[in-house]
Short mmCIF file of C-alpha atoms and ligand atoms in Angstrom, two decimals:
data_model
loop_
_atom_site.label_atom_id
_atom_site.label_comp_id
_atom_site.label_asym_id
_atom_site.label_seq_id
_atom_site.Cartn_x
_atom_site.Cartn_y
_atom_site.Cartn_z
CA MET A 1 25.36 -7.37 14.01
CA ASP A 2 24.21 -7.13 17.85
CA THR A 3 22.32 -10.70 17.62
CA LYS A 4 21.18 -11.63 21.24
CA GLN A 5 18.96 -8.69 23.12
CA GLN A 6 18.48 -8.42 26.77
CA ALA A 7 15.22 -6.99 27.65
CA LEU A 8 12.45 -7.06 30.14
CA PHE A 9 8.80 -6.39 27.87
CA ILE A 10 6.23 -5.42 30.14
CA ILE A 11 3.00 -5.75 27.82
CA PHE A 12 0.01 -3.38 28.85
CA GLY A 13 -3.19 -5.27 27.70
CA GLY A 14 -1.24 -8.82 27.72
CA THR A 15 -4.79 -10.48 27.46
CA GLY A 16 -5.97 -8.80 24.33
CA ASP A 17 -6.08 -9.64 20.88
CA LEU A 18 -3.19 -7.90 19.56
CA ALA A 19 -0.89 -9.69 22.37
CA LYS A 20 -2.16 -13.18 21.43
CA ARG A 21 -2.30 -12.99 17.73
CA LYS A 22 0.75 -10.77 16.91
CA LEU A 23 3.15 -9.86 19.95
CA TYR A 24 3.55 -13.55 21.42
CA PRO A 25 4.13 -15.27 17.94
CA SER A 26 6.51 -12.50 16.94
CA LEU A 27 8.30 -12.83 20.17
CA PHE A 28 8.87 -16.66 19.60
CA GLU A 29 10.03 -16.21 16.42
CA LEU A 30 12.77 -13.74 17.61
CA TYR A 31 13.36 -16.63 20.36
CA LYS A 32 13.95 -19.56 18.11
CA LYS A 33 16.03 -17.10 15.72
CA GLY A 34 18.18 -16.66 18.92
CA PHE A 35 17.83 -12.92 19.10
CA LEU A 36 15.92 -13.53 22.45
CA ARG A 37 17.19 -16.22 24.53
CA ASP A 38 18.43 -16.47 28.01
CA ASN A 39 18.44 -12.61 29.01
CA PHE A 40 14.58 -11.86 28.57
CA ALA A 41 11.48 -11.85 30.32
CA VAL A 42 8.16 -10.80 29.78
CA ILE A 43 5.48 -9.35 32.10
CA GLY A 44 1.55 -9.48 30.72
CA THR A 45 -0.51 -6.91 32.55
CA ALA A 46 -4.18 -6.59 32.44
CA ARG A 47 -6.99 -6.49 34.47
CA ARG A 48 -8.26 -10.20 34.39
CA PRO A 49 -6.75 -12.03 37.86
CA TRP A 50 -4.78 -14.78 36.04
CA THR A 51 -1.95 -16.72 37.61
CA ASP A 52 1.44 -16.97 35.83
CA GLU A 53 0.75 -20.63 35.01
CA TYR A 54 -2.53 -19.61 33.34
CA PHE A 55 -0.38 -16.86 31.41
CA GLN A 56 2.08 -19.44 30.48
CA GLU A 57 -0.59 -21.80 28.89
CA VAL A 58 -2.27 -18.81 26.79
CA VAL A 59 1.22 -17.94 25.74
CA ARG A 60 2.03 -21.74 24.67
CA GLU A 61 -1.38 -22.08 23.02
CA ALA A 62 -0.55 -18.68 20.93
CA VAL A 63 2.43 -19.83 19.64
CA THR A 64 1.92 -23.88 19.20
CA ALA A 65 1.52 -24.69 15.94
CA GLU A 66 2.31 -28.22 14.18
CA HIS A 67 5.50 -27.80 13.08
CA GLU A 68 6.79 -26.27 16.34
CA SER A 69 9.09 -28.21 18.95
CA GLU A 70 7.35 -28.46 22.03
CA GLU A 71 10.42 -28.14 23.82
CA ASP A 72 10.83 -24.65 22.49
CA VAL A 73 7.46 -23.80 23.14
CA ALA A 74 7.53 -24.56 26.98
CA ASN A 75 10.95 -23.02 27.33
CA PHE A 76 9.59 -19.74 25.97
CA ALA A 77 6.73 -19.82 27.99
CA GLN A 78 8.77 -19.95 31.21
CA HIS A 79 10.11 -16.28 30.29
CA PHE A 80 6.24 -15.13 30.76
CA TYR A 81 4.90 -13.55 34.10
CA TYR A 82 1.59 -12.31 34.50
CA GLN A 83 0.43 -9.27 36.86
CA SER A 84 -3.34 -8.58 37.46
CA HIS A 85 -3.46 -4.33 36.87
CA ASN A 86 -5.66 -1.83 36.43
CA VAL A 87 -3.73 0.97 34.81
CA ASN A 88 -5.31 3.79 36.92
CA ASP A 89 -4.20 2.15 40.26
CA THR A 90 -1.04 3.37 41.34
CA GLU A 91 -0.58 0.61 43.70
CA HIS A 92 -0.59 -1.68 41.07
CA TYR A 93 2.81 -0.24 39.63
CA VAL A 94 4.49 -0.58 43.04
CA THR A 95 3.60 -4.52 42.55
CA LEU A 96 4.68 -3.92 38.94
CA ARG A 97 8.12 -2.38 40.06
CA LYS A 98 9.01 -5.03 42.36
CA LEU A 99 8.37 -8.12 40.07
CA ALA A 100 10.25 -5.98 37.36
CA GLN A 101 13.41 -5.84 39.57
CA GLN A 102 13.01 -9.33 40.59
CA LEU A 103 13.12 -10.50 37.01
CA ASP A 104 15.77 -8.09 35.89
CA GLN A 105 18.01 -9.74 38.37
CA LYS A 106 16.63 -13.05 37.63
CA TYR A 107 17.70 -12.77 33.89
CA HIS A 108 20.79 -10.56 33.85
CA ILE A 109 18.77 -7.83 31.74
CA GLY A 110 20.70 -5.05 32.75
CA GLY A 111 17.92 -2.34 33.00
CA ASN A 112 16.63 -2.52 29.45
CA ARG A 113 13.01 -2.13 29.27
CA LEU A 114 10.36 -1.87 26.77
CA PHE A 115 7.01 -1.13 27.52
CA TYR A 116 4.41 -2.31 24.93
CA LEU A 117 0.99 -0.50 25.24
CA ALA A 118 -1.21 -3.19 23.72
CA MET A 119 -4.40 -1.10 24.86
CA SER A 120 -7.08 1.45 24.15
CA PRO A 121 -4.82 5.04 23.54
CA ARG A 122 -6.93 6.55 26.22
CA PHE A 123 -4.49 4.98 28.95
CA PHE A 124 -1.18 5.95 26.77
CA GLY A 125 -0.97 9.10 29.18
CA THR A 126 -1.80 7.64 32.61
CA ILE A 127 0.30 4.55 31.96
CA ALA A 128 3.47 6.86 30.95
CA LYS A 129 2.96 8.91 34.03
CA HIS A 130 3.02 6.09 36.24
CA LEU A 131 5.91 4.19 34.85
CA LYS A 132 8.15 7.37 35.76
CA SER A 133 6.52 8.61 38.99
CA GLN A 134 6.45 5.00 40.07
CA HIS A 135 10.24 4.26 38.97
CA ILE A 136 9.65 1.27 36.47
CA VAL A 137 11.75 3.40 34.38
CA THR A 138 15.52 2.29 35.08
CA ASP A 139 18.53 4.41 35.10
CA ASN A 140 21.12 1.57 33.94
CA GLY A 141 19.27 0.49 30.64
CA TYR A 142 17.16 1.94 28.18
CA ASN A 143 13.61 2.54 28.60
CA ARG A 144 11.29 2.20 25.04
CA LEU A 145 7.50 2.57 25.03
CA ILE A 146 6.01 0.83 21.80
CA ILE A 147 2.41 2.53 21.23
CA GLU A 148 -0.42 1.24 18.84
CA LYS A 149 -2.70 3.30 16.53
CA PRO A 150 -4.84 5.06 16.53
CA PHE A 151 -2.66 8.03 17.38
CA GLY A 152 -5.67 10.52 18.40
CA HIS A 153 -8.85 10.89 16.12
CA ASP A 154 -7.67 14.28 14.82
CA LEU A 155 -4.68 16.70 15.30
CA THR A 156 -6.26 18.00 18.31
CA SER A 157 -6.40 14.88 19.90
CA ALA A 158 -2.79 13.66 18.59
CA LYS A 159 -1.59 16.75 19.88
CA GLU A 160 -2.89 16.29 23.62
CA LEU A 161 -1.55 12.51 23.46
CA ASN A 162 1.74 13.57 22.58
CA ASN A 163 1.75 15.88 25.08
CA ALA A 164 0.66 13.35 27.61
CA ILE A 165 3.41 10.84 26.64
CA GLY A 166 5.92 13.78 26.00
CA SER A 167 5.82 14.90 29.52
CA TYR A 168 7.62 11.34 30.50
CA PHE A 169 9.18 9.95 27.46
CA THR A 170 11.54 11.75 25.26
CA GLU A 171 10.42 11.34 21.19
CA LYS A 172 13.67 8.97 21.09
CA SER A 173 12.46 6.57 23.20
CA VAL A 174 8.77 6.37 21.73
CA PHE A 175 8.05 3.94 18.83
CA ARG A 176 4.76 4.22 17.17
CA ILE A 177 4.00 1.29 15.33
CA ASP A 178 2.56 1.22 11.76
CA HIS A 179 2.78 -2.24 11.13
CA TYR A 180 2.80 -1.85 7.36
CA LEU A 181 6.24 -0.23 7.87
CA GLY A 182 7.51 -3.71 8.67
CA LYS A 183 5.81 -5.10 5.84
CA GLU A 184 8.93 -7.04 3.31
CA MET A 185 7.15 -5.62 0.47
CA ILE A 186 6.77 -1.87 1.87
CA GLN A 187 10.44 -1.90 2.23
CA ASN A 188 10.78 -2.88 -1.13
CA ILE A 189 9.92 0.51 -2.11
CA ALA A 190 13.28 1.78 -1.03
CA ALA A 191 15.24 -1.03 -2.35
CA VAL A 192 13.67 -0.65 -6.31
CA ARG A 193 13.57 2.96 -5.98
CA PHE A 194 17.26 3.90 -5.02
CA GLY A 195 18.86 0.64 -5.71
CA ASN A 196 18.32 0.60 -9.29
CA ASN A 197 19.35 3.37 -11.44
CA LEU A 198 16.55 2.64 -14.27
CA PHE A 199 13.61 3.52 -11.60
CA ARG A 200 15.86 6.43 -10.33
CA SER A 201 15.68 8.25 -13.42
CA LEU A 202 12.16 7.48 -14.21
CA TRP A 203 10.83 7.99 -10.51
CA ASN A 204 9.29 11.56 -11.22
CA ASN A 205 6.59 13.36 -12.75
CA ARG A 206 8.58 13.61 -16.38
CA TYR A 207 8.01 9.77 -16.36
CA ILE A 208 5.18 8.85 -14.17
CA ASP A 209 1.54 9.33 -15.11
CA ASN A 210 -0.17 8.45 -11.95
CA ILE A 211 0.18 6.19 -8.74
CA GLN A 212 -2.56 3.98 -7.60
CA ILE A 213 -2.32 2.56 -4.25
CA THR A 214 -5.05 -0.07 -3.19
CA LEU A 215 -5.34 -1.63 0.69
CA SER A 216 -8.91 -3.53 -0.14
CA GLU A 217 -10.26 -6.38 2.54
CA ALA A 218 -12.72 -8.88 1.65
CA LEU A 219 -13.83 -8.89 5.18
CA GLY A 220 -16.65 -6.75 6.99
CA VAL A 221 -16.06 -4.92 10.00
CA GLU A 222 -15.68 -8.20 12.36
CA GLU A 223 -15.05 -8.03 15.83
CA ARG A 224 -13.81 -4.25 15.84
CA ALA A 225 -17.37 -2.56 15.29
CA GLY A 226 -17.32 -0.66 18.22
CA TYR A 227 -13.79 1.33 17.65
CA TYR A 228 -14.61 1.42 13.71
CA GLU A 229 -18.28 3.03 14.20
CA THR A 230 -16.03 5.86 15.93
CA ALA A 231 -12.91 5.66 13.11
CA GLY A 232 -13.92 4.82 9.57
CA ALA A 233 -11.87 3.89 6.92
CA LEU A 234 -10.09 7.57 6.60
CA ARG A 235 -9.15 7.37 10.02
CA ASP A 236 -8.56 3.86 10.11
CA MET A 237 -6.28 3.51 7.10
CA VAL A 238 -5.73 6.43 5.16
CA GLN A 239 -4.13 8.57 8.06
CA ASN A 240 -1.67 6.08 9.03
CA HIS A 241 -0.83 3.28 6.59
CA ILE A 242 -1.81 4.98 2.91
CA LEU A 243 -0.29 8.36 3.95
CA GLN A 244 2.89 6.41 4.98
CA ILE A 245 3.30 4.54 1.85
CA VAL A 246 2.41 7.73 0.00
CA SER A 247 5.58 9.25 1.69
CA LEU A 248 8.07 6.20 0.77
CA LEU A 249 6.73 6.54 -2.84
CA THR A 250 7.16 10.17 -3.15
CA MET A 251 9.96 11.39 -0.79
CA ASN A 252 13.35 12.41 -2.21
CA MET A 253 16.32 10.07 -2.66
CA PRO A 254 17.69 10.48 1.39
CA ALA A 255 21.29 10.89 1.83
CA SER A 256 21.88 7.57 3.61
CA TYR A 257 19.82 4.53 4.44
CA THR A 258 19.49 5.41 8.24
CA GLU A 259 16.68 6.64 10.52
CA SER A 260 17.29 10.26 10.18
CA ASP A 261 17.86 10.93 6.72
CA ILE A 262 14.84 8.85 5.95
CA ARG A 263 12.66 10.47 8.15
CA ARG A 264 13.61 13.85 6.96
CA GLU A 265 12.60 12.88 3.30
CA LYS A 266 9.40 11.52 4.60
CA LEU A 267 8.49 14.18 6.40
CA ASP A 268 9.43 16.48 3.51
CA ALA A 269 6.93 14.59 1.40
CA LEU A 270 4.13 14.59 3.77
CA LYS A 271 4.90 18.68 4.39
CA ALA A 272 4.33 18.75 0.53
CA LEU A 273 0.94 17.10 0.76
CA GLN A 274 -1.78 19.43 -0.86
CA VAL A 275 -4.24 20.14 2.04
CA TYR A 276 -7.75 20.51 0.32
CA THR A 277 -10.08 23.14 0.51
CA PRO A 278 -13.95 22.03 1.29
CA GLU A 279 -14.57 22.18 -2.48
CA GLN A 280 -11.31 20.58 -3.25
CA VAL A 281 -12.54 17.58 -0.98
CA LYS A 282 -15.83 17.24 -2.37
CA ASN A 283 -14.10 17.16 -6.20
CA ASN A 284 -11.48 14.75 -5.07
CA PHE A 285 -12.50 12.21 -2.13
CA VAL A 286 -15.43 9.82 -2.12
CA ARG A 287 -16.86 7.91 0.66
CA ALA A 288 -19.10 5.07 0.67
CA GLN A 289 -20.75 2.22 3.07
CA TYR A 290 -21.27 -1.39 2.04
CA THR A 291 -24.63 -2.87 1.50
CA GLY A 292 -25.66 -6.33 1.95
CA THR A 293 -26.16 -9.54 -0.37
CA ASN A 294 -28.27 -12.68 0.21
CA GLU A 295 -25.46 -14.15 2.49
CA LEU A 296 -23.72 -11.04 3.49
CA LYS A 297 -24.79 -8.29 5.88
CA GLY A 298 -24.78 -4.74 5.04
CA TYR A 299 -22.72 -2.56 7.23
CA ARG A 300 -25.83 -1.05 9.08
CA GLN A 301 -26.98 -4.40 9.67
CA GLU A 302 -23.71 -5.45 11.49
CA GLU A 303 -23.80 -6.31 15.12
CA LYS A 304 -22.99 -2.85 17.23
CA ILE A 305 -23.51 -0.58 14.11
CA ALA A 306 -26.19 2.04 14.21
CA ASP A 307 -29.20 1.47 11.86
CA ASP A 308 -28.41 4.99 10.49
CA SER A 309 -24.75 4.68 11.01
CA ARG A 310 -22.85 7.40 8.55
CA THR A 311 -19.63 5.71 9.07
CA GLU A 312 -17.66 5.01 5.71
CA THR A 313 -16.38 1.74 5.09
CA PHE A 314 -14.66 2.93 1.90
CA VAL A 315 -12.69 5.71 1.09
CA ALA A 316 -11.30 6.90 -2.27
CA GLY A 317 -9.26 10.15 -3.36
CA LYS A 318 -6.94 11.55 -5.27
CA LEU A 319 -4.04 13.64 -3.80
CA PHE A 320 -0.84 15.49 -4.82
CA VAL A 321 2.49 15.54 -3.13
CA ASN A 322 3.56 18.92 -4.59
CA ASN A 323 7.44 18.38 -4.64
CA GLU A 324 9.88 18.96 -7.22
CA ASN A 325 9.71 15.50 -8.32
CA PHE A 326 5.79 14.75 -7.86
CA ALA A 327 3.96 18.05 -8.42
CA GLY A 328 1.25 17.23 -11.28
CA VAL A 329 1.57 13.47 -10.64
CA PRO A 330 -1.93 12.31 -9.52
CA ILE A 331 -2.02 9.74 -6.55
CA TYR A 332 -5.25 7.79 -6.58
CA ILE A 333 -5.78 5.60 -3.17
CA ARG A 334 -8.73 3.40 -2.20
CA THR A 335 -9.10 1.15 0.46
CA GLY A 336 -12.44 -0.33 2.12
CA LYS A 337 -13.98 -3.30 3.57
CA ARG A 338 -16.12 -6.20 2.12
CA LEU A 339 -14.44 -5.32 -1.21
CA ALA A 340 -13.81 -8.17 -3.79
CA LYS A 341 -10.54 -9.20 -2.93
CA LYS A 342 -8.07 -8.87 -0.24
CA THR A 343 -4.96 -6.99 -1.46
CA THR A 344 -2.47 -4.39 -0.80
CA ARG A 345 -0.70 -3.23 -4.13
CA ILE A 346 1.00 -0.36 -5.65
CA ASP A 347 0.72 0.33 -9.45
CA ILE A 348 2.93 2.93 -10.77
CA VAL A 349 1.73 3.72 -14.27
CA PHE A 350 4.17 5.28 -16.04
CA LYS A 351 3.45 7.90 -19.20
CA ASP A 352 2.60 6.49 -22.88
CA ILE A 353 5.49 6.73 -25.11
CA PRO A 354 5.29 10.19 -27.01
CA LYS A 355 5.19 8.55 -30.64
CA ASN A 356 3.88 5.19 -31.40
CA ILE A 357 5.75 4.21 -34.45
CA PHE A 358 3.87 1.08 -34.79
CA GLY A 359 0.87 1.90 -36.95
CA SER A 360 -2.43 0.73 -35.60
CA ALA A 361 -0.53 -1.90 -32.76
CA LYS A 362 -1.92 -0.62 -29.36
CA LEU A 363 0.85 -0.16 -27.06
CA GLY A 364 0.14 -1.35 -23.56
CA LYS A 365 1.46 0.79 -20.63
CA ASN A 366 4.55 0.32 -18.52
CA ILE A 367 3.24 -0.19 -15.00
CA LEU A 368 5.49 -1.14 -12.21
CA THR A 369 3.33 -3.38 -9.60
CA ILE A 370 4.30 -3.84 -5.98
CA ILE A 371 1.81 -6.34 -4.39
CA VAL A 372 2.27 -6.40 -0.76
CA GLU A 373 -0.48 -9.05 -0.10
CA PRO A 374 -1.45 -11.80 -0.07
CA LYS A 375 1.91 -12.74 -1.59
CA GLY A 376 4.98 -10.62 -1.99
CA GLU A 377 5.32 -9.70 -5.89
CA ILE A 378 6.90 -7.21 -8.17
CA TYR A 379 6.60 -7.03 -11.90
CA LEU A 380 6.85 -4.39 -14.68
CA GLN A 381 4.67 -4.43 -17.64
CA MET A 382 6.04 -4.05 -21.09
CA ASN A 383 5.42 -4.32 -24.80
CA VAL A 384 7.61 -6.97 -26.57
CA LYS A 385 7.34 -8.27 -30.23
CA GLN A 386 5.18 -11.20 -30.65
CA ILE A 387 6.73 -14.39 -31.76
CA GLY A 388 6.21 -15.09 -35.47
CA GLN A 389 6.62 -14.24 -39.11
CA ASP A 390 4.95 -11.02 -39.01
CA PHE A 391 5.49 -7.91 -36.56
CA GLY A 392 2.87 -7.64 -33.79
CA LEU A 393 3.10 -6.39 -30.24
CA GLN A 394 2.09 -8.20 -27.13
CA VAL A 395 2.22 -7.08 -23.31
CA GLN A 396 4.33 -8.95 -21.09
CA LYS A 397 4.64 -9.04 -17.25
CA MET A 398 8.12 -9.56 -16.39
CA ASP A 399 8.74 -10.85 -12.85
CA LEU A 400 11.37 -8.84 -10.91
CA LEU A 401 10.31 -10.90 -7.28
CA GLN A 402 8.23 -13.49 -6.29
CA VAL A 403 8.13 -14.10 -2.79
CA LYS A 404 6.72 -17.60 -1.37
CA ASP A 405 4.42 -17.56 1.52
CA ASN A 406 7.00 -18.87 3.82
CA LYS A 407 7.42 -17.55 7.36
CA VAL A 408 11.34 -18.28 7.42
CA GLN A 409 11.37 -16.23 4.39
CA ILE A 410 9.08 -13.36 5.19
CA PRO A 411 9.14 -12.33 8.79
CA GLU A 412 6.08 -10.94 10.18
CA ALA A 413 5.53 -7.19 10.46
CA TYR A 414 5.38 -7.29 13.86
CA GLU A 415 8.47 -9.58 14.44
CA LYS A 416 10.55 -7.09 12.24
CA LEU A 417 9.43 -4.32 14.10
CA ILE A 418 9.93 -5.66 17.72
CA LEU A 419 13.66 -6.53 16.65
CA ASP A 420 14.11 -2.90 15.38
CA ALA A 421 12.80 -1.43 18.70
CA LEU A 422 15.03 -3.91 20.62
CA ARG A 423 17.82 -2.25 18.85
CA GLY A 424 16.56 1.25 18.98
CA ASN A 425 16.27 1.63 15.01
CA ALA A 426 13.19 3.93 14.80
CA THR A 427 13.38 3.99 10.67
CA ASN A 428 10.32 1.81 10.43
CA PHE A 429 8.27 3.49 12.89
CA THR A 430 6.41 6.88 12.87
CA HIS A 431 7.83 10.06 13.93
CA TRP A 432 5.56 12.76 15.84
CA GLU A 433 5.63 15.05 13.25
CA GLU A 434 4.66 12.64 9.94
CA VAL A 435 1.64 12.03 12.34
CA ALA A 436 0.88 15.58 12.69
CA TYR A 437 1.20 16.34 8.72
CA SER A 438 -0.95 13.27 8.11
CA TRP A 439 -4.01 14.74 10.37
CA LYS A 440 -3.63 17.97 8.90
CA PHE A 441 -4.17 16.56 5.76
CA VAL A 442 -6.97 14.10 6.80
CA ASP A 443 -8.89 16.49 9.02
CA ALA A 444 -9.59 18.67 6.35
CA ILE A 445 -11.14 15.91 4.41
CA ARG A 446 -13.42 14.70 7.93
CA SER A 447 -14.23 18.27 8.61
CA THR A 448 -15.61 18.87 4.95
CA TRP A 449 -17.48 15.50 5.25
CA ASP A 450 -19.41 16.23 8.48
CA GLN A 451 -21.00 19.17 7.06
CA GLN A 452 -21.71 16.84 3.68
CA GLN A 453 -24.72 14.71 4.82
CA ASP A 454 -25.42 13.78 0.86
CA SER A 455 -21.46 12.63 0.59
CA LEU A 456 -21.87 8.93 1.78
CA ALA A 457 -22.36 6.91 -1.30
CA GLU A 458 -23.15 2.94 -1.43
CA TYR A 459 -21.61 -0.01 -2.93
CA ALA A 460 -22.25 -3.79 -3.11
CA SER A 461 -20.37 -6.21 -0.94
CA GLY A 462 -17.99 -8.14 -3.05
CA SER A 463 -17.40 -5.11 -5.40
CA MET A 464 -14.45 -2.63 -5.93
CA GLY A 465 -16.35 0.31 -4.33
CA PRO A 466 -18.72 2.58 -5.84
CA LYS A 467 -18.91 3.94 -9.28
CA VAL A 468 -17.92 7.55 -8.12
CA ALA A 469 -14.50 5.91 -7.03
CA ASP A 470 -14.20 4.62 -10.67
CA ASP A 471 -15.44 8.12 -11.76
CA LEU A 472 -12.30 10.05 -9.87
CA LEU A 473 -9.82 8.44 -12.55
CA VAL A 474 -12.38 8.19 -15.62
CA ARG A 475 -12.52 11.81 -15.73
CA ASP A 476 -8.77 12.24 -15.27
CA GLY A 477 -8.47 9.86 -18.72
CA HIS A 478 -7.24 7.04 -16.29
CA LYS A 479 -8.60 3.90 -14.82
CA TRP A 480 -7.86 1.48 -11.82
CA VAL A 481 -5.17 -0.66 -13.19
CA PHE A 482 -6.75 -3.49 -10.86
CA THR A 483 -10.41 -3.92 -11.22
CA VAL A 484 -13.04 -6.61 -9.80
CA ASN A 485 -12.22 -8.68 -13.21
CA GLY A 486 -8.10 -8.58 -12.17
CA GLU A 487 -5.95 -6.51 -14.07
CA GLU A 488 -6.54 -4.71 -17.28
CA ASN A 489 -3.81 -2.72 -19.25
P1 NAD B 1 -8.40 -5.94 23.23
O1 NAD B 1 -9.49 -5.30 23.58
O2 NAD B 1 -8.34 -7.48 22.53
O3 NAD B 1 -7.04 -5.47 24.59
C1 NAD B 1 -7.15 -5.02 25.20
C2 NAD B 1 -6.28 -5.42 26.87
O4 NAD B 1 -6.43 -3.88 27.35
C3 NAD B 1 -7.08 -6.40 27.49
O5 NAD B 1 -5.94 -7.28 27.77
C4 NAD B 1 -7.69 -5.88 28.73
O6 NAD B 1 -7.89 -6.39 29.78
C5 NAD B 1 -6.53 -4.65 28.91
N1 NAD B 1 -7.49 -3.60 29.46
C6 NAD B 1 -8.56 -2.58 29.17
N2 NAD B 1 -9.01 -1.92 30.11
C7 NAD B 1 -7.93 -2.25 30.89
C8 NAD B 1 -7.67 -1.39 32.29
N3 NAD B 1 -8.22 -0.05 32.80
N4 NAD B 1 -6.40 -1.73 33.16
C9 NAD B 1 -5.57 -2.65 32.50
N5 NAD B 1 -5.83 -3.25 31.58
C10 NAD B 1 -6.92 -2.78 30.90
O7 NAD B 1 -7.63 -5.03 22.19
P2 NAD B 1 -6.51 -5.22 21.34
O8 NAD B 1 -7.52 -5.57 19.75
O9 NAD B 1 -5.65 -6.35 21.56
O10 NAD B 1 -5.85 -3.89 20.59
C11 NAD B 1 -5.13 -3.13 21.88
C12 NAD B 1 -4.48 -1.84 20.98
O11 NAD B 1 -3.88 -2.33 19.66
C13 NAD B 1 -5.62 -1.19 20.61
O12 NAD B 1 -5.06 0.32 20.95
C14 NAD B 1 -5.82 -1.21 19.15
O13 NAD B 1 -6.57 -0.04 18.27
C15 NAD B 1 -4.56 -1.73 18.65
N6 NAD B 1 -4.44 -2.31 17.54
C16 NAD B 1 -4.83 -3.70 17.64
C17 NAD B 1 -4.87 -4.40 16.33
C18 NAD B 1 -5.44 -5.93 16.36
O14 NAD B 1 -5.16 -6.56 15.39
N7 NAD B 1 -5.83 -6.36 17.36
C19 NAD B 1 -4.13 -3.80 15.19
C20 NAD B 1 -3.67 -2.56 15.18
C21 NAD B 1 -3.88 -1.64 16.56
#
């Protein structure tokens, strides 16, 4: 395997929250593991007039932890350089080109460049244009653009953004981050589905009764209020993370575990998503906003949030992927802020056995649960005999996997994705067409809501959302596996 990488990173938004919390620590992990060593450098750019020394201090602070060796931290930080840069100012790109050339030579990088756009998407087009016109892209190595969400706020704006970038960078060189795709347990979906004949045979509408996807957060809107007010839970979580998970769960088996084969199948699954009419939106999707308690503020009382805000902080819905294997299987999704517990989990609920031969003994459901967060776990719920003289049944959870919360064992999503980008492997990034089909589905919901002022419900902070979200399942004879009280079977 190609271990040691040669690359110059140019991080736009190098003073920002994402850079400090995720990118620098991930690069440091890659450094310690030997993927990045002598032949790499990082240029951080942003508007603030920082010096290299100050920038290196910020980087050291971002990666320092009790168990880290001071020598490693110091050596790593020496690879970081700073350029004060306004992305709209052409002159600044000239300075950037010169610095990039110098560092390329100094570290024998060979022209490989990764441009990481860790700033507002409204600048992406301008940056892409200048990188090309000011010859910051090289001829002798690769040039890859890594971009963050949100990719547009609807299909039209996403197309505009894609065209703006696409004029200067080919689709193959654009790496759209959806950090859920870098999570160990999300990558486990393919392993469980396609690595076990047991599940391969059962993974369809003949055996699966319903699928439940929960991405719940315990925190409120926190410091992202400005952005969140314009986005809401549907755009922030469903368009990207949840629909990506849906595609991984419902795609057909790819011919091989490679970028192009997986992408093809994921795309087919997203194409098969049933796009709702306004009437269907009303029946199948609910939205709500959190209210306060004695200790916690309600959404409308949060800083920078309008008193009469109609932004949803919670969404739940039922959707269908109408491909051969999943037509007819309801997929229930929900996500929200200020819910009872922070968790990301997938519950695959299998159909009841057609005949219960055990008389009055109640059979529990077979449920395969994949917990992505807070701790990676996979378990399967089964019925077994109760030990003893008489014949009784009991429900047992069979542990398939328990991942300890250990950094060595579980690389942070960003660390995995940055390494993938260095290797030019876009399997776990989102292709433009996937983005487009996801927006198409989401736009139908959003535009219906925009015309239905009365469809915003409320839920108490610390609950698992409004009652209308439970009703979505109850009326189908189902219930959420994960409730505010834990799991129910
Ligand atoms: P931030 O506000 O903390 O940082 C923005 C950066 O952009 C700063 O370094 C700022 O100096 C720079 N900047 C702003 N205007 C500039 C200009 N005209 N010229 C040059 N530099 C300029 O934002 P963030 O939280 O780091 O987020 C960055 C991007 O990543 C956003 O698109 C956000 O949606 C996305 N994102 C962030 C997170 C996160 O955890 N922070 C998670 C997912 C996606």
